[in-house]
XYZ file of C-alpha atoms in Angstrom:
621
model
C -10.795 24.354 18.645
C -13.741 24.078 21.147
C -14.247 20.630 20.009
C -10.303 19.312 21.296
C -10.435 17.285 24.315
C -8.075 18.324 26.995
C -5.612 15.661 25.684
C -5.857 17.122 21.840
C -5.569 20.633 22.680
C -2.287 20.139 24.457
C -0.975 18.022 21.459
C -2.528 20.798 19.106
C -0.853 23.570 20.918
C 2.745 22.536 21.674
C 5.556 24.422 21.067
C 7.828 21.191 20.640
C 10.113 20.935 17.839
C 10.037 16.807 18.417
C 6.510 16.088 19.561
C 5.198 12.372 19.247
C 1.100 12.445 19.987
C 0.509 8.667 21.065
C -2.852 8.200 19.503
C -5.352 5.153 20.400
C -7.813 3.282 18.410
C -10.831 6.108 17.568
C -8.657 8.814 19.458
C -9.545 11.301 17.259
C -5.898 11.670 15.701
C -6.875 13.148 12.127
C -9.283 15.454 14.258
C -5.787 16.673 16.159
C -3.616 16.913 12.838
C -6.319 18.634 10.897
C -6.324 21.201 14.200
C -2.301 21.426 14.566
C -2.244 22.566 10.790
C -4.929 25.075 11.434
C -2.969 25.629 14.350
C 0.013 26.855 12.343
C -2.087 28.740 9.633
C -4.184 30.690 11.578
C -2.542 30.958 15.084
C 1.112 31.464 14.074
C 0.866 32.668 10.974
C 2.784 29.749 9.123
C 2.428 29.607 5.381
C 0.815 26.645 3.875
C 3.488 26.055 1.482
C 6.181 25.211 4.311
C 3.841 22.635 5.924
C 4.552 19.193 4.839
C 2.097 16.172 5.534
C 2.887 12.485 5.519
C -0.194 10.021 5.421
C 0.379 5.912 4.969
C -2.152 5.889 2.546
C -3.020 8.174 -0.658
C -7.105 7.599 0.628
C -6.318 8.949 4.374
C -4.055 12.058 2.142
C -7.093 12.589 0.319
C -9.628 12.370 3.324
C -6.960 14.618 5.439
C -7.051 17.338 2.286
C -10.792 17.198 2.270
C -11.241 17.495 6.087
C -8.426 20.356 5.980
C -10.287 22.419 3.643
C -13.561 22.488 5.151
C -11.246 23.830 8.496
C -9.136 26.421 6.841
C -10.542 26.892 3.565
C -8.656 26.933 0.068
C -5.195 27.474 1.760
C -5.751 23.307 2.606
C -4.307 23.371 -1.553
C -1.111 24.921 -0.476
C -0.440 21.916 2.034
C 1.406 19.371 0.738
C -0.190 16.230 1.440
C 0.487 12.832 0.571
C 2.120 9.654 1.073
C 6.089 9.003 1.505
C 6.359 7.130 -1.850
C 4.252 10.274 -3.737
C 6.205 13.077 -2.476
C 8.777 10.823 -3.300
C 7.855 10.036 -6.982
C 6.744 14.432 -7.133
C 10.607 15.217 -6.323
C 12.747 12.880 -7.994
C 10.575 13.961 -11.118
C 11.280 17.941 -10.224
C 14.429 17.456 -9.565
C 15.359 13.903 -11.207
C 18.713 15.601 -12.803
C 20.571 15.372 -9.328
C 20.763 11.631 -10.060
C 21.361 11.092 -14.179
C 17.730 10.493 -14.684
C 15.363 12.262 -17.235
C 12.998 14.738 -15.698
C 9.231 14.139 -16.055
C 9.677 11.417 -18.338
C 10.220 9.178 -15.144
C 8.287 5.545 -14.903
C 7.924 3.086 -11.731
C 8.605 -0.540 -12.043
C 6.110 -2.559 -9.974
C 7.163 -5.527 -8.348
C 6.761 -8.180 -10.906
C 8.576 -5.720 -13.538
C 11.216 -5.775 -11.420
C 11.427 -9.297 -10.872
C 10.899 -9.948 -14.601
C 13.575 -7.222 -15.330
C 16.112 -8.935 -13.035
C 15.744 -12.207 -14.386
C 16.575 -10.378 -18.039
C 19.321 -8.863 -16.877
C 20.858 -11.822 -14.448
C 20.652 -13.601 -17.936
C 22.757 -11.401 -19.931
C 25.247 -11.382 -16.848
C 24.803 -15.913 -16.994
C 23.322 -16.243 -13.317
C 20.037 -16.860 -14.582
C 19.744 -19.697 -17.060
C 16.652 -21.837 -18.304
C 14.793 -20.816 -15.875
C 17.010 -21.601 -13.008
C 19.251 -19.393 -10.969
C 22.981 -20.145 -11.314
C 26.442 -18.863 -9.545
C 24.013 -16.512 -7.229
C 21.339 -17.615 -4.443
C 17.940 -15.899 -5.215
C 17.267 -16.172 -1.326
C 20.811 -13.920 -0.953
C 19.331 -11.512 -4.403
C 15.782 -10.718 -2.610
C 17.592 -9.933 1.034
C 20.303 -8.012 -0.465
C 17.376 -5.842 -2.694
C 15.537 -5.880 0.807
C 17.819 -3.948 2.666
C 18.846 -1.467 0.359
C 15.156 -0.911 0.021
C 14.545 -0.779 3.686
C 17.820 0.852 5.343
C 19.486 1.925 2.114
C 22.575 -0.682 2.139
C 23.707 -1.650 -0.806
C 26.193 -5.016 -0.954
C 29.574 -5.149 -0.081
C 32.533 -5.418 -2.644
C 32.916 -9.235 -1.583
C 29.238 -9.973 -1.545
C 28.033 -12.215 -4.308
C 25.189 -10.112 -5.341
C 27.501 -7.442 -5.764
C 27.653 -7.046 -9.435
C 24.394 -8.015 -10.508
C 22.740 -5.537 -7.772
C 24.990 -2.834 -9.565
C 23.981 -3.888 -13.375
C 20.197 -4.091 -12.152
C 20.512 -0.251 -10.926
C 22.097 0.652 -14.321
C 19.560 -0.757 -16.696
C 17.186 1.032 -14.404
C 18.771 4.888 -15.050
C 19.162 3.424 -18.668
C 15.668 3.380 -18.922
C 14.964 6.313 -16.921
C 13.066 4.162 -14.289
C 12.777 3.391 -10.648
C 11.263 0.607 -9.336
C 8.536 1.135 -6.335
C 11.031 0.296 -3.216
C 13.825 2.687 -5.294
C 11.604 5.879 -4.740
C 12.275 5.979 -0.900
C 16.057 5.122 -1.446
C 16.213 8.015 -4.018
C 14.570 10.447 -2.075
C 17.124 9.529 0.041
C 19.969 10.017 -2.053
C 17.889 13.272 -3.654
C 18.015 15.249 -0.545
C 22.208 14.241 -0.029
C 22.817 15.566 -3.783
C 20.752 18.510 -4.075
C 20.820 21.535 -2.151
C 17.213 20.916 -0.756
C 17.034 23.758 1.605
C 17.424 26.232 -0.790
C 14.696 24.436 -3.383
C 12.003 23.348 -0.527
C 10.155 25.165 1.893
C 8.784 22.988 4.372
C 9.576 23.917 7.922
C 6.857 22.182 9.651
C 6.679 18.152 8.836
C 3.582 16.622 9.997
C 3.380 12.638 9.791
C 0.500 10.213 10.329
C 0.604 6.135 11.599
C 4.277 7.254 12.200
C 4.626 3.256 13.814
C 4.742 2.041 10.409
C 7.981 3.569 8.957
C 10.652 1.348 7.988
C 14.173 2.407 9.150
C 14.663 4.638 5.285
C 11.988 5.962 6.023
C 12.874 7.155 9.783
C 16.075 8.334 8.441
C 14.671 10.616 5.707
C 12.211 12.141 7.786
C 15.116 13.402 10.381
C 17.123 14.316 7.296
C 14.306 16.353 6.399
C 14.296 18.080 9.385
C 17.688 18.661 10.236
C 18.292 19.879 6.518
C 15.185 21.909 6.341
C 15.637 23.032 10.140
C 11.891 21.759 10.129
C 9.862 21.022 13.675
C 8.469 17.467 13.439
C 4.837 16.360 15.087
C 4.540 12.914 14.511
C 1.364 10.564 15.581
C 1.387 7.188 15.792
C 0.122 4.373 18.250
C 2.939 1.296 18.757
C -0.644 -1.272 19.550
C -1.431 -0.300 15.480
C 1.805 -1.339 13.957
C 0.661 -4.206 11.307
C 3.401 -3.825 8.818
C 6.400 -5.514 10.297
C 6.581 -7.740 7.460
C 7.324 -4.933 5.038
C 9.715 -3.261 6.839
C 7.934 -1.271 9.724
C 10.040 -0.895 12.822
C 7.389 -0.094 16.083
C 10.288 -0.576 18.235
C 11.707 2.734 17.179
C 8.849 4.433 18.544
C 9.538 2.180 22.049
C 13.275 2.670 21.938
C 13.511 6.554 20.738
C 10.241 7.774 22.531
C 12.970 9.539 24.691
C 13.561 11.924 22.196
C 9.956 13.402 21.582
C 8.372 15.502 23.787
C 5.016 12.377 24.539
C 1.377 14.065 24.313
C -1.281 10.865 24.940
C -4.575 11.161 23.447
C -6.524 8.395 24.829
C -10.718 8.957 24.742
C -12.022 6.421 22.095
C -14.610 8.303 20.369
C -15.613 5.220 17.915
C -16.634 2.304 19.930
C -19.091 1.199 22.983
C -17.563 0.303 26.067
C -17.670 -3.296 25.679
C -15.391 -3.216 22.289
C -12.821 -0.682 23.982
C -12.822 -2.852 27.439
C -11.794 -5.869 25.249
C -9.598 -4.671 22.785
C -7.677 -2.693 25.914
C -7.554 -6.451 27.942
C -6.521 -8.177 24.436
C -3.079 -5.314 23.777
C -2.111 -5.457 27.604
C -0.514 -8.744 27.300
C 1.734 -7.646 25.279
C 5.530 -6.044 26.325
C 7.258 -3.957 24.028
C 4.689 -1.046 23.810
C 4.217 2.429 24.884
C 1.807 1.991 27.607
C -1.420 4.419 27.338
C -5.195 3.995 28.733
C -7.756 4.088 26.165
C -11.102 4.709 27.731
C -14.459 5.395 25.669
C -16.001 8.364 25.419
C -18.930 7.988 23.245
C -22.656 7.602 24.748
C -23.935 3.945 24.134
C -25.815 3.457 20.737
C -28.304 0.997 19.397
C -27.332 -2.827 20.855
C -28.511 -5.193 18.637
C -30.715 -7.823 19.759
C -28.507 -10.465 18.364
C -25.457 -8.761 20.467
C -24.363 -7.028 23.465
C -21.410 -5.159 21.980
C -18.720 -8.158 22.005
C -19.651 -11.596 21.312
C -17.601 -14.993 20.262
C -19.191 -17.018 17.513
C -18.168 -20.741 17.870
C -17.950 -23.174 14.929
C -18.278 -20.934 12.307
C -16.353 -22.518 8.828
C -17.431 -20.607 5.908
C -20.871 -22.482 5.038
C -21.528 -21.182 8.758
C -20.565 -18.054 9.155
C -22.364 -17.681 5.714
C -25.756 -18.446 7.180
C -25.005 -16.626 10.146
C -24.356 -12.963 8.550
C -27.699 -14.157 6.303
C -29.512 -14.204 9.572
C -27.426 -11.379 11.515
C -28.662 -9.252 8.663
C -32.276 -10.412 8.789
C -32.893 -10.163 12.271
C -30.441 -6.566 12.198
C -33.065 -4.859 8.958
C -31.735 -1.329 9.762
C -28.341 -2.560 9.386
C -27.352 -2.047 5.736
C -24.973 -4.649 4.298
C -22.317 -1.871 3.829
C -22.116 -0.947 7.456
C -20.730 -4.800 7.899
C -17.580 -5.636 7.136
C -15.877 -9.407 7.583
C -11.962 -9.126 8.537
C -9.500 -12.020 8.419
C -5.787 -12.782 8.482
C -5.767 -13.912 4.740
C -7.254 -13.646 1.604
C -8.027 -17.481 1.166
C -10.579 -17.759 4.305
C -12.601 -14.478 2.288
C -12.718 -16.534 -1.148
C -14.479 -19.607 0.775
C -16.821 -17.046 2.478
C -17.682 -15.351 -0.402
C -18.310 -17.881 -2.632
C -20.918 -19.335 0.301
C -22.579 -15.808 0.512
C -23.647 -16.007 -2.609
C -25.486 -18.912 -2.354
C -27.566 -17.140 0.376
C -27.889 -13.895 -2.161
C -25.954 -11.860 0.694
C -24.333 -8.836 -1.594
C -20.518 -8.489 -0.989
C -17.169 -7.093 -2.333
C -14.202 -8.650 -2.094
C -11.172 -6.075 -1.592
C -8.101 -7.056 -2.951
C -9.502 -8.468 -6.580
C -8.327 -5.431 -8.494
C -4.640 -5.015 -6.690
C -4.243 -8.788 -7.565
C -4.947 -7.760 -11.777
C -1.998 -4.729 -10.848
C 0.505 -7.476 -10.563
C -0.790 -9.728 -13.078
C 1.559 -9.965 -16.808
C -1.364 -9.225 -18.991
C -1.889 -5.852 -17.080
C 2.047 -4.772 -17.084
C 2.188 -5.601 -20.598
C -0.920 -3.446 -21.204
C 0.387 -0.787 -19.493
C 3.579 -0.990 -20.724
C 2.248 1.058 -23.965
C 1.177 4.189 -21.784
C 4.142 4.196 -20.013
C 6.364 4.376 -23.689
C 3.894 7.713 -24.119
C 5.613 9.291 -21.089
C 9.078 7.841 -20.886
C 10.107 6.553 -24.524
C 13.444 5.566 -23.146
C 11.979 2.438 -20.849
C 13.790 -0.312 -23.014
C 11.930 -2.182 -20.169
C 8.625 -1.615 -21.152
C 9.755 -1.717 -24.942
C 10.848 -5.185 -24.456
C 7.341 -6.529 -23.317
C 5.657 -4.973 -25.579
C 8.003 -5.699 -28.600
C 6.041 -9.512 -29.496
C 2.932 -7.611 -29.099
C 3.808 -5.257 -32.625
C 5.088 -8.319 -34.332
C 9.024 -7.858 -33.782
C 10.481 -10.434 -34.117
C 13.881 -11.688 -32.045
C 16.378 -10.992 -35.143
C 14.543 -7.986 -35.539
C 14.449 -6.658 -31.846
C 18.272 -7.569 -31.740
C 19.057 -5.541 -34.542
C 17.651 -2.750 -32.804
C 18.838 -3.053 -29.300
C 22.461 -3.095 -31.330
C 21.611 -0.063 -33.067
C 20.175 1.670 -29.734
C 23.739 1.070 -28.065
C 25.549 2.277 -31.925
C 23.213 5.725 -31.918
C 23.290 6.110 -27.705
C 19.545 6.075 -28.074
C 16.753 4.033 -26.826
C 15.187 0.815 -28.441
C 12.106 2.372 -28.630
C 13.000 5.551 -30.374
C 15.102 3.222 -32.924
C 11.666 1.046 -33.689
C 9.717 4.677 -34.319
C 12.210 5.669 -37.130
C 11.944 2.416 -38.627
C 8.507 2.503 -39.643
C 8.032 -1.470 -39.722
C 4.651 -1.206 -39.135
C 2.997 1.490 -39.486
C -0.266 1.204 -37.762
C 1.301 1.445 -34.684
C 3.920 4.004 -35.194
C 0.982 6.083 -35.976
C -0.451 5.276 -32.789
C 2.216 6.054 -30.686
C 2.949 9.615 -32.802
C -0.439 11.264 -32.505
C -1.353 9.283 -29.204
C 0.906 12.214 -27.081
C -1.139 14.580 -27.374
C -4.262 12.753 -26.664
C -6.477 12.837 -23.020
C -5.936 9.016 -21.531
C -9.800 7.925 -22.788
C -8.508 8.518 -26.544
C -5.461 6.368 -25.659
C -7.196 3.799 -24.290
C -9.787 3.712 -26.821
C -6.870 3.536 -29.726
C -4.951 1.412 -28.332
C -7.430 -0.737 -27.712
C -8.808 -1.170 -30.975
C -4.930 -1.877 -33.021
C -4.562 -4.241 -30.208
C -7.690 -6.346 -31.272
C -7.545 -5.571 -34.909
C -7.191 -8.923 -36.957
C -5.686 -7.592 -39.660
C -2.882 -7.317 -37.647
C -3.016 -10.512 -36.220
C -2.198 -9.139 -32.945
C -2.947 -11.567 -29.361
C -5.371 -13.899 -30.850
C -3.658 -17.183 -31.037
C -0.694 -16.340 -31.175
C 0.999 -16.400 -27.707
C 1.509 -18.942 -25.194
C 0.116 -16.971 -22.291
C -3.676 -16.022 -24.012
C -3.500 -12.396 -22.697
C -6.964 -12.125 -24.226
C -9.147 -11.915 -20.722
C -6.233 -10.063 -18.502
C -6.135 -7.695 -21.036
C -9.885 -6.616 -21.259
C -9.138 -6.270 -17.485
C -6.375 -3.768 -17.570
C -8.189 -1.946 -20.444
C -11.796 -1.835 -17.977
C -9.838 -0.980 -14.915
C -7.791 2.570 -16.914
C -11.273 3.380 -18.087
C -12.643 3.440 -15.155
C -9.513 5.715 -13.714
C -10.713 7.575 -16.562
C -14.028 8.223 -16.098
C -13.545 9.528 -12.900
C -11.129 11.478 -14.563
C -12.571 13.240 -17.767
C -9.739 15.268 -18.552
C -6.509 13.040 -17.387
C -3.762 12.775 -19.196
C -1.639 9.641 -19.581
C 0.781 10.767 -17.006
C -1.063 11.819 -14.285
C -2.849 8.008 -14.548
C 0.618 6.657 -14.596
C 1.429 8.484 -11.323
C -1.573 7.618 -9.682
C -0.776 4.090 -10.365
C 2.440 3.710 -9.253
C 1.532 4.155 -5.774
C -1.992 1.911 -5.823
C -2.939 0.099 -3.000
C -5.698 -1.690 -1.916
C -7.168 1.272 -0.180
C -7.661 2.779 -3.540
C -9.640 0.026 -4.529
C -11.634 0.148 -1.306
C -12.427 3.552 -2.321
C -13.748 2.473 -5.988
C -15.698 -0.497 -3.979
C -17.388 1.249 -0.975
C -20.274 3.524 -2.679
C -21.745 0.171 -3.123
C -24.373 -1.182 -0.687
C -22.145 -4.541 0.574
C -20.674 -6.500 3.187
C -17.088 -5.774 2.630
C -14.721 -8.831 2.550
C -10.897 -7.792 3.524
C -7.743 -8.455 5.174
C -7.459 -6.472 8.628
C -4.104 -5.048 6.974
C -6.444 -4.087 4.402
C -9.226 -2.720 7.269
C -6.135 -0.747 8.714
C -7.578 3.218 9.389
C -11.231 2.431 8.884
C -14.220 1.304 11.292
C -17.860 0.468 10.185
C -20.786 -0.227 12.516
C -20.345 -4.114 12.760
C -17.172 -5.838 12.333
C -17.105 -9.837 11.997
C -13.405 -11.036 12.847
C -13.217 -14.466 10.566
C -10.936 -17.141 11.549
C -10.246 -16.255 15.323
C -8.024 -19.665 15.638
C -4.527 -21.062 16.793
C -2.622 -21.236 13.728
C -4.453 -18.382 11.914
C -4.628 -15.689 14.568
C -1.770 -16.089 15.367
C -0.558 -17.289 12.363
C 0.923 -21.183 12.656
C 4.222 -19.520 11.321
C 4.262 -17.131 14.605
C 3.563 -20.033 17.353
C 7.006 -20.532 19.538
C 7.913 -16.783 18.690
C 6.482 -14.038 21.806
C 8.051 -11.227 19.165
C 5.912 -12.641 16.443
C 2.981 -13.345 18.612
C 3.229 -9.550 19.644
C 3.024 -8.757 15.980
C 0.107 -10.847 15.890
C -1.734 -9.874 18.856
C -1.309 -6.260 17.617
C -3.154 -7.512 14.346
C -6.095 -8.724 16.195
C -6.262 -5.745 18.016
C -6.263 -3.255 15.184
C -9.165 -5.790 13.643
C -11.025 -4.945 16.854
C -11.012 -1.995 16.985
C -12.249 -1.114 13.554
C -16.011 -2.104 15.447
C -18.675 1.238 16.262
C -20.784 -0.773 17.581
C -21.086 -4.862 17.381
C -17.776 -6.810 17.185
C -18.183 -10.532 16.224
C -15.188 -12.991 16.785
C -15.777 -15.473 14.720
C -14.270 -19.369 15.351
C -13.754 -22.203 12.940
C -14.283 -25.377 14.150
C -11.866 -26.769 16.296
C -11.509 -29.780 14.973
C -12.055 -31.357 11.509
C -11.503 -34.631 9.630
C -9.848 -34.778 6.362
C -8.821 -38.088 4.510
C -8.524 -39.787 7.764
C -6.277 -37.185 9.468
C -8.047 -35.184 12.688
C -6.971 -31.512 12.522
C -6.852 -29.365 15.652
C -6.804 -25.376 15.646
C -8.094 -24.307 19.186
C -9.667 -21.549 19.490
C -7.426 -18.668 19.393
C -5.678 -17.010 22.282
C -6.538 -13.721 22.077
C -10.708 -14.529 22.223
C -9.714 -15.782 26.283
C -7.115 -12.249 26.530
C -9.891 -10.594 25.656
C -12.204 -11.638 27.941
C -14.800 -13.631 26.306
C -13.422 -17.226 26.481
C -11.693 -19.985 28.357
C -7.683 -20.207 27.786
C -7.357 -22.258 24.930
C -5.205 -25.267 24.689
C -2.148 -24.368 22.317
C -2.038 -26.959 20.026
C -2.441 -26.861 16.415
C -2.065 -30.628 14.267
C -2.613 -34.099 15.843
């Protein structure tokens, strides 16, 4: 542990049971995580099967796994390590029987299944008719499915919602299926139900970017330990906290900090001077934090010739700041275009950028292309085939497949009737029918296949015109979206020779756009991304795009201080993703379209930070 700071071996070495470590930007706090484990293994003797660890991402898990092993060797495998929704997912499949649901066999709605699967079933209820929502306010539907995915409430007896929040949750054990926001609420009802300390053996919870829990997920975590009897080191850092539109809660941290023993760890090992000086004057203005000092540690490094370590790029639109990164690289030749990266507050602004950089010939990727395919139809309905492999019970995924095979409405009504007769599922009624053959085939011999003879299969019946299957004959052309979702498993699959259907299933039901980051960033590119996107990583240069009143801060946030707080933390985590060069870059400030004069000053946070007059705070003539 020679290589702890002062700060980090006091955090490392604390006998707390409640101990929060209050970790700033490039503090080093996967360096003091990795350490408290070891800590545990080696120094007191803790088996690796009673340490639990809880990342926000599955690619900082994987990176924690990888940097464990290399410090304590193959025991790192005995760790469990992952985020809150996969450890999730892991034990309501173990132990799934606690709550009427099928074992193994389990599948995860995404969001738009779920939406599409509550429209179905608000029509058989008659609150959803031609395409309009009747007798029920969908505004009322989404908050009432918000907060029993946040906090666990369900409705009240009187509340409108009532009975077609109860139906929804039936169909879904019907189908032996959660959706994505049910995993955290069934974990929670999981460890009521079951008599978890007698079937787990973690003693020793360990969780990462602990300012991004939503209320659930506070409450499990201190079910967990009082349950398991468990000690709890939690690191966090209330300045990071970018998920408040999700459900993260950073005020817990400010409101319950009373009942951790605090450790600070405060040296910034990732940026110059000039970065941590202005990211530290930028998060000051704000109130409702846990105050801390973040100072850098590192020895200067190379200051480009362009830059001095912070710098604020006026009048940059996209045709601009374009020709500027052209030149920044030009001028910058040891800089490879992967060690940029361009950060904004929304994926529009990085579509106009990239589509100028490619007029200059600058190489990019664009993160957030391949989530955007997850949530398309074409890809749900694609995957809705694998997921009948593992679960044959999702009438769900039965029903968007069904005009796929050629069934027909009288058809698929005659089976859902004789599902209900034979207390079976629709799926397993279609197999014994043997309507079509090809497919039943498929679906028979396709279970004991690896995933790359699935796909393969599949496929081919799915674009074999002698069944007359997709071409021409849908409304929605799924031709091009499903050549997507068929390139995107095989590429799971190549990286995965010997994966099964399930395992790709699992892996997929917790994707998010870090995942596709970490498909994108072998390649030798600027990266294009939101800073909620950025959030955990850092690269040489950082360009900040859009640094305006009205889109950081967000117009929507203007009149609010809470929201601007939210806001300010955003630019600040953007920030302090910069090693070395941090660009802020600023659209005009005024621009003419049809007639009308547009004003966004420049924002804010450039003057809080130190490099720019206060700006006026205005934001449309």
């Amino acid at each position: 542990m020679a290589n702890l700071d002062p700060q980090q071996l006091a955090a490392v070495k604390t006998d707390s049971r409640m101990a929060l470590v209050l970790a700033g930007a490039g503090a080093g706090k996967t360096r003091t995580l990795v350490e408290r484990v070891a800590e545990l293994v080696e120094g007191r003797k803790v088996s690796p099967y009673e340490i639990l660890m809880l990342t926000f991402t599955r690619k900082a898990a994987q990176e924690m796994r990888t940097r464990l092993e290399e410090r304590i060797g193959k025991a790192a495998y005995r760790v469990t390590i992952g985020t809150i929704h996969a450890v999730a997912l892991d034990l309501l499949r173990r132990f799934s029987e606690h709550l009427g649901l099928k074992g193994k066999s389990l599948t995860v709605y995404s969001p738009w299944e779920e939406d599409f699967l509550l429209r179905e079933v608000a029509t058989d209820l008659g609150l959803y008719k031609s395409g309009k929502w009747t007798g029920v306010n969908r505004g009322e539907v989404g908050f009432c499915f918000s907060m029993y995915y946040t906090d666990g409430i369900e409705p009240e007896e009187d509340d409108s919602v009532r009975k077609l929040f109860l139906a929804f949750i039936a169909r879904c054990r019907e189908n032996n299926a959660v959706t994505f926001g049910g995993l955290i609420t069934g974990m929670r009802l999981l460890l009521n139900q079951m008599p978890a300390a007698s079937y787990l053996q973690w003693r020793h919870i360990l969780v990462d970017e602990v300012q991004d829990n939503d209320w659930l997920q506070w409450k499990i975590i201190h079910e967990m330990r009082r349950i398991l009897e468990a000690s709890l080191f939690c690191v966090g850092d209330v300045d990071q906290s970018i998920y408040e539109w999700r459900g993260a809660v950073p005020d817990y941290l400010v409101r319950h900090a009373h009942e951790f023993d605090v450790f600070r760890i405060e040296s910034n090992y990732r940026s110059t001077s000039e970065i941590v000086l202005a990211a530290s004057r930028l998060i000051e203005h704000n109130q409702n934090r846990l105050p801390k000092t973040m100072r850098p540690a590192r020895v200067e490094g190379f200051a480009s010739c362009m830059l001095n370590g912070v710098e604020a790029w006026p009048e940059q639109d996209s045709t601009a700041l374009a020709c500027a990164i052209n030149g920044y690289l030009d001028i910058n030749s040891h800089l490879m275009p992967s060690e940029v990266a361009v950060l904004a507050r929304n994926h529009k602004l990085l579509e106009a950028l990239g589509e100028t950089l490619k007029q200059y010939g600058v190489p990019f990727v664009r993160v957030g292309e391949s989530t955007a395919l997850t949530n398309t139809e074409e890809f749900r309905r694609f995957h809705a085939f694998l997921k009948l492999l593992v679960n044959p019970y999702d009438n769900f995924a039965f029903l968007l497949i069904k005009d796929l095979i050629g069934l027909s409405m009288p058809a698929y009504a005659a089976i859902r009737l004789r599902a209900v007769m034979e207390s079976t599922s629709h799926f397993l009624v279609w197999m014994k029918s043997g309507t079509i053959e090809g497919w039943q085939r498929l679906f028979d011999e396709a279970r004991n296949w690896k995933l790359s003879d699935t796909l393969g299969n599949l496929y081919s019946i799915l674009f074999d015109p002698s069944l007359g299957q997709l071409v021409g004959e849908s409304e929605w052309n799924p031709i091009t979206g499903m050549v997507k979702a068929h390139e995107f498993a095989r590429a799971w699959s190549a990286s995965n020779p010997s994966g099964t259907v399930e395992e790709y299933l699992s892996w997929l039901a917790t994707y998010d756009l870090q995942d596709e980051l970490k498909a994108k960033e072998k390649e030798d590119a600027i990266m294009l991304m939101t800073v909620h996107a950025a959030k955990g990583l850092e690269w040489p240069t950082v360009i900040v795009a859009g640094m305006n009143e009205g889109t950081l801060p967000s117009k929507q946030s203007l009149g609010s201080d809470t929201a601007v707080e939210a806001e300010r933390r955003l630019a600040y985590v953007a920030m302090t993703r910069a090693e070395n060069n941090l660009i802020l870059a600023v659209r005009p400030e005024e621009k003419i379209v049809n007639g009308r004069t547009y004003r966004s000053p420049i924002s804010r946070f450039v003057a809080e930070a130190g490099l720019a007059q206060e700006p006026a705070i205005e934001i449309v003539q």
